[in-house]
Each structure stands twice: as C-alpha cells, then as structure tokens.
Coordinates of C-alpha atoms and ligand atoms in Angstrom, one line a residue:
X29 CA -68.4 35.5 105.5
X30 CA -69.4 32.3 105.8
X31 CA -73.0 31.1 106.1
X32 CA -73.7 27.7 107.4
X33 CA -77.7 26.8 106.8
X34 CA -79.4 23.4 108.4
X35 CA -81.8 22.2 105.9
X36 CA -82.0 21.3 102.1
X37 CA -85.7 22.2 101.8
X38 CA -87.4 24.9 99.8
X39 CA -86.2 27.9 101.7
X40 CA -83.0 26.4 102.5
X41 CA -82.1 25.5 98.8
X42 CA -83.2 28.7 97.8
X43 CA -81.4 30.6 100.3
X44 CA -78.1 28.6 99.5
X45 CA -78.7 29.8 95.8
X46 CA -79.5 33.5 96.7
X47 CA -76.3 33.7 98.8
X48 CA -73.9 32.3 96.5
X49 CA -75.3 34.4 93.6
X50 CA -74.2 37.6 95.9
X51 CA -70.9 36.1 96.1
X52 CA -71.1 35.2 100.3
X53 CA -69.4 31.8 100.9
X54 CA -72.4 29.1 102.5
X55 CA -72.4 25.8 103.6
X56 CA -76.0 23.7 103.6
X57 CA -76.2 20.8 105.6
X58 CA -79.1 18.3 105.0
X59 CA -80.0 15.4 107.5
X60 CA -81.4 12.9 104.4
X61 CA -78.9 10.3 103.6
X62 CA -79.3 11.0 99.6
X63 CA -81.2 13.9 97.7
X64 CA -84.1 11.3 97.1
X65 CA -84.5 9.3 100.3
X66 CA -87.0 10.4 102.7
X67 CA -88.8 12.8 100.5
X68 CA -92.3 12.2 99.8
X69 CA -93.1 13.6 96.3
X70 CA -96.3 15.7 97.3
X71 CA -97.4 18.4 95.5
X72 CA -96.5 22.3 96.3
X73 CA -98.3 24.7 94.1
X74 CA -95.6 27.8 94.1
X75 CA -97.8 30.8 93.6
X76 CA -96.2 34.2 91.4
X77 CA -94.4 35.3 94.8
X78 CA -92.8 32.2 95.2
X79 CA -91.7 32.0 92.0
X80 CA -90.0 35.7 91.9
X81 CA -88.3 34.9 94.9
X82 CA -86.8 31.5 93.2
X83 CA -86.2 33.9 90.2
X84 CA -84.6 36.2 91.8
X85 CA -82.3 33.7 93.9
X86 CA -81.6 31.1 91.2
X87 CA -78.8 31.2 88.7
X88 CA -81.1 31.6 84.7
X89 CA -80.1 27.8 84.1
X90 CA -81.0 26.5 87.7
X91 CA -84.7 28.4 87.5
X92 CA -85.3 27.2 84.0
X93 CA -84.5 23.5 85.1
X94 CA -86.6 24.3 88.0
X95 CA -89.9 25.5 85.7
X96 CA -89.2 22.5 83.1
X97 CA -89.5 19.8 85.7
X98 CA -93.0 21.2 86.6
X99 CA -96.3 19.6 86.4
X100 CA -98.4 20.9 83.8
X101 CA -100.1 24.0 85.7
X102 CA -103.4 23.8 87.2
X103 CA -106.3 25.9 85.0
X104 CA -109.5 25.4 87.1
X105 CA -110.3 25.1 90.9
X106 CA -113.4 22.9 91.3
X107 CA -115.2 22.3 94.2
X108 CA -117.3 19.3 94.4
X109 CA -119.2 16.9 96.9
X110 CA -118.0 14.0 98.1
X111 CA -120.0 12.8 94.9
X112 CA -118.9 14.0 92.4
X113 CA -121.6 17.1 92.4
X114 CA -120.1 20.1 90.9
X115 CA -120.4 23.2 93.4
X116 CA -118.0 25.8 91.6
X117 CA -115.5 26.2 88.9
X118 CA -113.2 28.5 88.6
X119 CA -110.3 29.0 86.1
X120 CA -107.1 29.9 86.2
X121 CA -105.2 32.6 84.7
X122 CA -102.2 30.2 82.7
X123 CA -101.2 33.3 79.8
X124 CA -98.6 34.8 82.9
X125 CA -95.0 34.4 82.1
X126 CA -93.0 31.9 83.8
X127 CA -91.7 34.4 86.8
X128 CA -95.4 35.1 87.8
X129 CA -97.3 32.2 86.9
X130 CA -98.7 29.4 89.7
X131 CA -96.4 26.3 89.2
X132 CA -97.3 22.8 90.4
X133 CA -94.6 21.3 91.2
X134 CA -93.3 17.7 93.3
X135 CA -91.2 18.3 96.3
X136 CA -88.8 15.8 94.7
X137 CA -88.4 17.4 91.2
X138 CA -88.3 20.8 92.7
X139 CA -85.1 19.7 95.3
X140 CA -83.6 17.8 92.3
X141 CA -84.0 21.0 90.2
X142 CA -82.5 23.3 93.0
X143 CA -79.8 21.4 93.7
X144 CA -78.5 22.0 90.3
X145 CA -74.6 24.2 90.8
X146 CA -74.9 23.7 94.7
X147 CA -72.8 20.5 94.8
X148 CA -69.9 22.4 96.1
X149 CA -72.6 23.7 99.0
X150 CA -74.9 20.7 99.7
X151 CA -73.4 18.1 102.3
X152 CA -76.1 15.1 102.8
X153 CA -76.2 12.8 106.2
X154 CA -75.4 15.7 108.2
X155 CA -78.1 16.2 111.2
X156 CA -77.5 18.9 113.3
X157 CA -77.8 18.8 117.1
X158 CA -76.7 22.1 118.5
X159 CA -74.7 24.9 118.2
X160 CA -72.2 27.4 120.2
X161 CA -71.5 30.9 120.1
X162 CA -67.4 31.8 119.9
X163 CA -65.7 34.2 121.3
X164 CA -64.5 35.5 118.2
X165 CA -68.3 36.5 117.0
X166 CA -68.8 33.0 115.0
X167 CA -71.0 30.3 115.6
X168 CA -70.3 26.0 115.5
X169 CA -72.7 23.9 114.3
X170 CA -72.3 20.2 115.7
X171 CA -73.6 17.4 113.9
X172 CA -74.8 14.0 115.1
X173 CA -71.7 12.4 113.3
X174 CA -69.4 14.2 115.7
X175 CA -68.2 16.6 112.9
X176 CA -68.6 20.1 113.5
X177 CA -68.6 23.1 111.1
X178 CA -67.9 27.0 112.2
X179 CA -69.5 30.2 110.1
X180 CA -70.0 33.6 110.9
X181 CA -74.2 33.2 110.5
X182 CA -76.6 30.2 111.1
X183 CA -80.0 29.7 109.7
X184 CA -81.9 26.9 110.5
X185 CA -83.7 26.0 107.3
X186 CA -85.1 22.7 108.9
X187 CA -88.3 22.4 109.0
X188 CA -91.7 21.9 111.3
X189 CA -89.6 20.1 114.0
X190 CA -86.5 22.7 114.1
X191 CA -84.0 22.0 116.3
X192 CA -82.6 25.0 115.7
X193 CA -86.1 27.0 116.7
X194 CA -85.8 24.7 119.8
X195 CA -82.3 25.9 120.7
X196 CA -82.5 29.9 119.4
X197 CA -86.4 30.4 120.7
X198 CA -87.2 27.9 123.5
X199 CA -90.6 29.7 124.4
X200 CA -91.8 29.6 120.8
X201 CA -94.9 27.4 120.4
X202 CA -95.9 25.1 117.8
X203 CA -99.7 23.9 118.7
X204 CA -102.3 21.2 117.0
X205 CA -105.0 22.3 115.0
X206 CA -107.2 19.2 115.7
X207 CA -107.3 18.5 112.0
X208 CA -105.8 15.1 110.7
X209 CA -105.2 14.4 107.1
X210 CA -103.9 11.2 105.1
X211 CA -102.8 11.6 101.8
X212 CA -101.3 9.1 99.1
X213 CA -100.7 8.6 95.1
X214 CA -101.3 6.7 92.5
X215 CA -99.8 6.1 88.8
X216 CA -101.9 8.1 86.3
X217 CA -102.7 5.7 83.8
X218 CA -105.6 5.2 81.2
X219 CA -107.5 3.3 83.7
X220 CA -106.9 5.7 86.5
X221 CA -107.6 8.8 84.5
X222 CA -110.8 7.5 84.4
X223 CA -111.6 7.5 87.8
X224 CA -111.5 11.2 88.3
X225 CA -114.2 13.8 88.2
X226 CA -114.7 16.1 85.1
X227 CA -112.2 18.4 84.9
X228 CA -109.6 17.0 87.6
X229 CA -107.5 16.3 85.0
X230 CA -105.6 19.7 84.1
X231 CA -107.2 21.5 87.7
X232 CA -107.4 21.6 91.5
X233 CA -110.3 19.5 92.8
X234 CA -111.7 19.7 96.0
X235 CA -114.5 17.8 97.4
X236 CA -116.5 18.7 100.6
X237 CA -118.2 15.6 102.8
X238 CA -121.1 15.8 104.7
X239 CA -119.7 15.7 108.0
X240 CA -117.2 18.9 107.5
X241 CA -114.6 16.3 106.2
X242 CA -112.8 17.5 103.0
X243 CA -110.8 15.8 100.2
X244 CA -108.0 17.8 97.7
X245 CA -107.1 16.4 94.3
X246 CA -104.3 17.2 92.5
X247 CA -103.2 15.6 88.9
X248 CA -99.6 15.7 87.8
X249 CA -98.5 15.6 84.4
X250 CA -94.6 15.9 83.9
X251 CA -94.8 15.9 79.8
X252 CA -91.6 13.6 80.1
X253 CA -89.6 15.7 82.1
X254 CA -87.9 12.3 83.4
X255 CA -87.8 12.8 87.3
X256 CA -91.1 11.6 88.2
X257 CA -94.1 9.5 86.9
X258 CA -97.2 11.4 86.3
X259 CA -99.3 10.9 89.4
X260 CA -102.5 11.7 91.1
X261 CA -102.4 12.8 94.4
X262 CA -105.5 12.6 97.0
X263 CA -105.4 14.2 100.6
X264 CA -108.2 13.6 102.6
X265 CA -108.9 15.4 106.0
X266 CA -111.2 15.8 109.1
X267 CA -111.2 16.4 112.6
X268 CA -109.1 14.4 114.8
X269 CA -111.9 13.0 117.0
X270 CA -113.4 11.5 114.2
X271 CA -110.0 9.4 113.5
X272 CA -109.3 5.5 115.1
X273 CA -106.1 5.8 117.2
X274 CA -103.7 5.1 114.5
X275 CA -100.4 4.7 116.2
X276 CA -98.3 2.3 114.6
X277 CA -100.4 1.4 111.7
X278 CA -98.6 0.7 108.3
X279 CA -99.9 2.7 105.3
X280 CA -102.4 -0.3 104.0
X281 CA -103.9 0.6 107.1
X282 CA -104.1 4.1 107.1
X283 CA -105.4 3.7 103.4
X284 CA -108.4 1.3 105.3
X285 CA -109.2 4.0 107.8
X286 CA -110.1 6.6 105.0
X287 CA -111.9 4.1 103.4
X288 CA -113.7 3.3 106.8
X289 CA -114.4 6.9 107.0
X290 CA -115.9 7.7 103.4
X291 CA -118.5 4.8 102.8
X292 CA -120.7 7.3 100.7
X293 CA -118.3 9.1 98.9
X294 CA -118.5 8.7 95.2
X295 CA -117.2 5.0 94.0
X296 CA -114.5 6.3 92.0
X297 CA -113.0 8.3 94.4
X298 CA -113.1 5.4 97.1
X299 CA -111.4 3.2 93.9
X300 CA -108.0 5.7 94.1
X301 CA -107.8 5.8 98.1
X302 CA -107.5 2.2 97.7
X303 CA -105.3 2.3 94.5
X304 CA -102.5 4.4 96.1
X305 CA -99.4 3.0 96.4
X306 CA -98.8 1.9 99.9
X307 CA -95.2 3.8 100.6
X308 CA -96.4 7.2 99.5
X309 CA -99.5 7.3 102.1
X310 CA -98.9 9.6 105.0
X311 CA -100.5 10.5 107.7
X312 CA -99.9 14.7 108.9
X313 CA -101.6 16.1 112.7
X314 CA -101.9 19.6 111.3
X315 CA -99.9 21.9 113.4
X316 CA -99.2 25.8 113.5
X317 CA -97.2 28.2 115.5
X318 CA -98.1 31.1 117.6
X319 CA -97.1 34.3 117.1
X320 CA -94.0 35.0 118.5
X321 CA -92.9 38.0 120.7
X322 CA -89.9 40.1 119.5
X323 CA -86.8 39.3 120.5
X324 CA -83.2 40.4 120.1
X325 CA -81.1 39.6 116.9
X326 CA -78.2 37.4 116.8
X327 CA -76.0 35.8 114.1
X328 CA -78.4 32.6 114.6
X329 CA -81.6 32.8 112.8
X330 CA -84.5 31.1 110.9
X331 CA -86.3 31.0 107.6
X332 CA -89.8 29.0 106.3
X333 CA -91.7 26.3 108.8
X334 CA -89.2 26.4 111.0
X335 CA -90.2 29.7 112.9
X336 CA -93.6 30.1 110.9
X337 CA -94.6 26.8 110.9
X338 CA -98.6 26.8 109.4
X339 CA -101.2 25.2 108.3
X340 CA -101.5 23.5 104.7
X341 CA -104.6 25.7 104.6
X342 CA -103.9 28.4 102.2
X343 CA -100.8 26.9 100.5
X344 CA -98.7 29.2 101.3
X345 CA -96.3 27.8 103.4
X346 CA -93.4 27.2 101.1
X347 CA -94.1 30.0 98.9
X348 CA -93.5 32.0 102.7
X349 CA -90.2 30.2 103.1
X350 CA -89.2 31.2 99.5
X351 CA -89.8 34.9 100.0
X352 CA -87.9 34.6 103.5
X353 CA -84.7 33.2 101.7
X354 CA -85.1 36.1 99.2
X355 CA -85.3 38.5 102.2
X356 CA -82.4 36.8 104.1
X357 CA -80.1 36.5 101.4
X358 CA -80.8 39.9 100.3
X359 CA -80.0 41.5 103.7
X360 CA -76.6 39.1 104.1
X361 CA -75.3 40.5 101.1
X362 CA -75.6 43.8 102.3
X363 CA -73.9 42.6 105.5
X364 CA -71.2 41.2 103.4
X365 CA -70.8 44.3 101.7
X366 CA -70.2 45.9 105.4
X367 CA -73.2 46.6 106.7
X368 CA -73.4 44.9 110.6
X369 CA -74.7 41.5 110.2
X370 CA -76.5 41.4 113.3
X371 CA -78.4 44.7 112.4
X372 CA -79.3 43.0 108.6
X373 CA -80.7 39.8 110.4
X374 CA -82.6 41.9 113.2
X375 CA -84.1 43.7 109.8
X376 CA -85.1 40.4 108.3
X377 CA -86.6 39.1 111.3
X378 CA -88.7 42.0 111.8
X379 CA -90.4 41.9 108.6
X380 CA -90.2 38.5 108.0
X381 CA -92.5 38.2 111.6
X382 CA -94.7 40.6 110.0
X383 CA -95.6 38.8 106.9
X384 CA -95.2 35.2 108.6
X385 CA -97.9 35.2 111.0
X386 CA -100.0 37.1 109.2
X387 CA -99.5 33.5 106.6
X388 CA -99.9 31.7 109.7
X389 CA -102.9 33.4 111.0
X390 CA -104.8 33.3 107.4
X391 CA -103.9 29.3 106.9
X392 CA -105.3 28.7 110.5
X393 CA -108.3 30.4 109.9
X394 CA -108.9 28.1 106.7
X395 CA -108.0 24.9 108.7
X396 CA -109.1 24.5 112.4
X397 CA -110.9 21.2 113.9
X398 CA -112.9 23.3 115.8
X399 CA -115.2 24.5 112.6
X400 CA -114.5 20.9 111.0
X401 CA -115.7 19.3 114.2
X402 CA -119.2 20.5 113.6
X403 CA -122.0 19.5 111.5
X404 CA -121.9 20.8 107.8
X405 CA -123.0 23.7 105.9
X406 CA -121.3 22.9 102.6
X407 CA -121.7 26.5 101.4
X408 CA -119.6 27.6 104.9
X409 CA -117.1 25.4 104.1
X410 CA -117.0 26.5 100.6
X411 CA -116.9 30.3 101.0
X412 CA -114.3 29.7 103.4
X413 CA -112.0 27.8 100.8
X414 CA -113.1 30.8 98.5
X415 CA -110.9 32.5 100.5
X416 CA -108.4 30.1 100.4
X417 CA -107.9 30.9 96.6
X418 CA -107.9 34.2 96.4
X419 CA -104.3 33.7 95.7
X420 CA -105.2 32.0 92.5
X421 CA -108.6 34.2 92.3
X422 CA -106.8 37.1 91.8
X423 CA -106.1 36.6 88.8
X424 CA -109.7 36.0 87.3
X425 CA -111.6 39.1 89.4
X426 CA -115.2 38.4 88.2
X427 CA -114.8 34.7 90.0
X428 CA -113.2 36.7 93.1
X429 CA -116.1 39.0 93.0
X430 CA -118.7 36.3 92.8
X431 CA -116.9 34.3 95.8
X432 CA -116.6 37.5 98.1
X433 CA -120.2 38.2 96.9
X434 CA -121.5 34.8 98.0
X435 CA -119.6 34.8 100.9
X436 CA -122.5 35.9 103.4
X437 CA -125.3 34.4 101.4
X438 CA -123.3 30.8 101.2
X439 CA -123.2 30.8 105.3
X440 CA -126.8 29.4 105.3
X441 CA -127.9 28.3 102.2
X442 CA -126.1 25.5 100.7
X443 CA -128.3 25.5 97.3
X444 CA -126.7 29.1 96.8
X445 CA -123.1 27.1 96.3
X446 CA -124.6 25.1 94.0
X447 CA -123.6 27.4 91.0
X448 CA -121.4 27.1 88.2
X449 CA -119.1 30.3 88.2
X450 CA -117.2 30.6 84.9
X451 CA -114.5 33.6 84.8
X452 CA -112.8 35.4 82.4
Ligands
FAD502 C1 -99.1 17.6 102.4 C2 -98.6 19.5 102.0 C3 -98.8 20.0 100.8 C4 -98.2 21.2 101.1 N1 -98.8 22.1 99.8 C5 -98.2 23.5 100.0 C6 -98.5 24.6 98.8 O1 -99.0 24.0 97.9 N2 -97.9 25.7 99.0 C7 -97.0 25.7 99.8 O2 -96.4 27.0 99.4 N3 -96.9 25.4 100.8 C8 -97.0 23.7 100.7 N4 -96.9 23.2 101.7 C9 -96.1 23.7 103.1 C10 -94.3 23.4 102.5 O3 -94.2 22.1 102.0 C11 -93.3 23.8 103.8 O4 -94.1 24.9 104.1 C12 -92.0 24.4 103.0 O5 -91.5 23.3 102.4 C13 -91.2 24.7 104.3 O6 -90.1 25.1 103.8 P1 -88.9 24.9 104.7 O7 -87.9 25.1 103.8 O8 -88.8 25.8 106.1 O9 -88.8 23.2 105.3 P2 -88.9 21.9 104.5 O10 -89.3 22.1 103.0 O11 -89.8 21.0 105.2 O12 -87.3 22.0 104.5 C14 -86.8 21.4 105.9 C15 -85.5 20.5 105.6 O13 -84.6 20.6 107.0 C16 -84.2 19.1 106.9 N5 -83.8 18.9 108.1 C17 -85.0 19.1 109.6 N6 -83.8 18.7 110.5 C18 -82.6 18.5 110.0 C19 -81.4 18.4 111.2 N7 -81.3 18.5 112.0 N8 -80.1 18.4 110.1 C20 -80.3 18.6 108.9 N9 -81.4 18.9 108.3 C21 -82.7 19.0 108.8 C22 -85.3 18.1 106.5 O14 -84.9 16.9 106.2 C23 -85.8 19.0 105.3 O15 -84.7 18.9 103.7 C24 -97.2 22.0 101.8 C25 -97.2 20.5 102.8 C26 -97.9 19.5 103.2 C27 -97.1 18.5 104.6

C-alpha cells in the first residue's frame, strides 16, 4: 500500500512516521520550499496525549531528539491583570516521564526533529493542487509544478486552508470567531528577562485587560539544543471591532497597533511589544470549523486542522492532529495487513469526528469574540480560562477543585479571583 500525505506539519509528519514504522509505503509533499521557510516558530504546548501519540508513531531516536529539542517545560500557570497584578498561580506537575509530561515546543524545532529519518519520504516545494480517482481504485495527486503522484490513499494534512478539504468535503464550513490576535517574539536576554512579570520565566502567563482583551506570554529556554535561540513570545488578542483596518500593514505597523490599543498596560509589557523582532510579528483572525455531517468514506481522508480547525483557546489543535495521526496510522496499518482500506478509513473518520469536534466546540467556547466584545468582568474571564487549563490542572487536583469551586463565585465578583492558589 502507498499513502500520499499532503502537508509536513504537526499531523502529517507524525502520520508519516507511524506509517513508515508499520511498513506502509508513504510519500509526503510539502509546499514550503525548505524545512525552515515560512515557519514562524511560535510555541505549541504538547500535552500528555500529544506526547503519547508521538511516542507511539516515532522511532525511539526521533522521539528522543524531539524531547531533547523542547524548551524547558512550564512549571506554573499565572494569571495577572494587564498591570501585572497577580490573580492566580497554579503549579504544573513536571515530574511525569517524557512520554506523558507537558512539553513546550517551538514549531521550527518540532519540524526539524520530526523530519529525522524521513529523508526518503518528504519532498519540499511540492504544492498540492487537486486529485482524481482512477479506475483501478488508486488516487492521483497533482501539484503546481505540473507533476503528479499516484497512491492507494490520499491524506490531507494541509492545515487550516486545506485544499484537500475543499475538494473532498466542499460543504465543510470554516467560520470567523470574531477574535483577532497579533503575536511576536523577542530574544530572551539579560535585559529582556527583566521586563517579564514574576514567575513568567518558567511558566505560562495570561494577562487580562479591562476591556476583555488578553495577552499570553511564553518564555522559551532551549538550554543550548542548538536549533533555536531562547525567546519570549507574546500574543495579544481582542474582539475584531477593537482593531483598526490592518489590511496591508507591515509587522512594524502591527506592533504599533498593539501599542496604541494598550496605553495603560504595564510599561514593561509594552516594552516587550515594541522589542519584538519585526519578521516574527504576525496577525491571525481566529477561525474555527463547524461540525460536519456524516459522509461516505473513500480513499481520500484528512487529519488535523484540515478537517477540524479550532481556535487556540484550549491549546489542543496540535494535540488533536497528533491523535488523528496515531489513530489513522493504526487503521491504515490494519488495511496494509488485509482489512478493506475504505472500511479502515471509515472507522478512523467516525472516531475522529467525535473527539475532533468535541475539541472544536470546547476551544470555541473559550475564544469567542462575542464574549470578548462585552465589558470586562475579569473574574468571568479567569474562570473561563481556568477551564482551558483543565488539561494541565488535571495533574494538580487541588488547583482544579479550587478553580471549579470558584467558577460560579467569580462570575460576578472580581475580588474573589484576587487570590493566590498554591497547589500540591
Ligand atoms: C499562535 C498559535 C498557537 C498555538 N498553540 C497551540 C498549542 O499550544 N497547543 C496545540 O495543541 N495547538 C496549538 N496551536 C494549533 C496548532 O498549531 C495546529 O492545530 C496544528 O499545527 C495543526 O496541525 P496540522 O498538521 O493539521 O497542520 P499544520 O501544522 O498547520 O501543517 C499543515 C502543513 O501543510 C502545508 N500545506 C498547506 N497547503 C499545502 C498544499 N497545498 N500543498 C502542500 N502542502 C501544504 C503547510 O505548509 C503546513 O506545513 C496553535 C496555533 C497557533 C496559530
């Protein structure tokens, strides 16, 4: 059996490894011209479930390299006001073994590690255009450079703007959530580290502004793994209508937009906005997919954002893509052993749609422009965010219990959130 995968992102690379490990023929096509081009190295949190999927698909040496190139794992989740006033501190269990612990990963480092052992599988500078079914049951993928490739199965792992999805499920809808985010990175130096709020170095920090806007800060320390230099990443998010028209703006202008929108935020935070390296600044209109109606399986399927795009609200998009990759590689391995391939894909799709759209809906609940556009109640946002981190706080039962108990109380009373919770 030969499987064609479109897209060398989180899901596509994991799937390629899983199939190769199972002895299934696989070829992966990526439109980026080189492994590092186009990738902004933003931080992705790989949860214990994501790690388990990687652990099961990757050969041991590639998994070890992936672990080696992750940044120091976060030890706390800290919620503050935009003026750095502390609201909540949760501590994350960092004692779990490598296959189960929470990991802080930079996309560039993750792609570099996951490309290990795939030299014979991945082809860069191959932009997929469309596919056709052949009389003998095979499928052919056509590329912008005029070439084509034929296989038994085609998998779209081509992300948020998936062409495979548009052709395979033309009625699938991707909708705007009403939230815009602008993010950037700056080098972590002896000077910039002083701009961080307490506990940010070694944790994840969320800052809530007075108008429903929020900022997330990640500090990435790689301890000399050589792939990337240490950095601070920030992302500012608010309702679309709060932003000016940003069409055609340069990265420097986008930074200025954030500065103009945050005049009363802590001066050190504003300094971090202004120090972002221009080429790392990007803007996202946060979009999400709508639940799909059941469809007849065929030998063309999808994984990850291409089929269930979700907001970054719960930090589970990549983890769900990895779960898809693990499940689909298992199902295709069964087909390789003799099971009917369309039946195997149908089983994958039924399971994937269930957990995938649960993740979409949970992520959307967390990031919806309608709630951000309203006047702020910090407690409400904090309690909403506390649900985001159940994934993390599951490892910290006392914090989880405290957050759950406070949820109702915080809805209307900001003051109840002004409390430090130390767990464990
Ligand atoms: C700022 C930000 C922070 C995030 N943080 C988290 C987090 O903490 N935890 C988490 O789980 N998720 C997070 N996510 C979501 C996560 O990045 C995605 O859900 C995940 O990468 C999806 O994986 P994928 O393989 O489906 O798609 P991608 O990783 O996007 O890969 C798609 C690949 O397909 C390629 N491609 C596209 N079109 C074509 C074509 N026509 N031909 C060939 N190749 C093509 C692209 O170049 C790309 O390499 C975050 C997202 C953002 C934007």
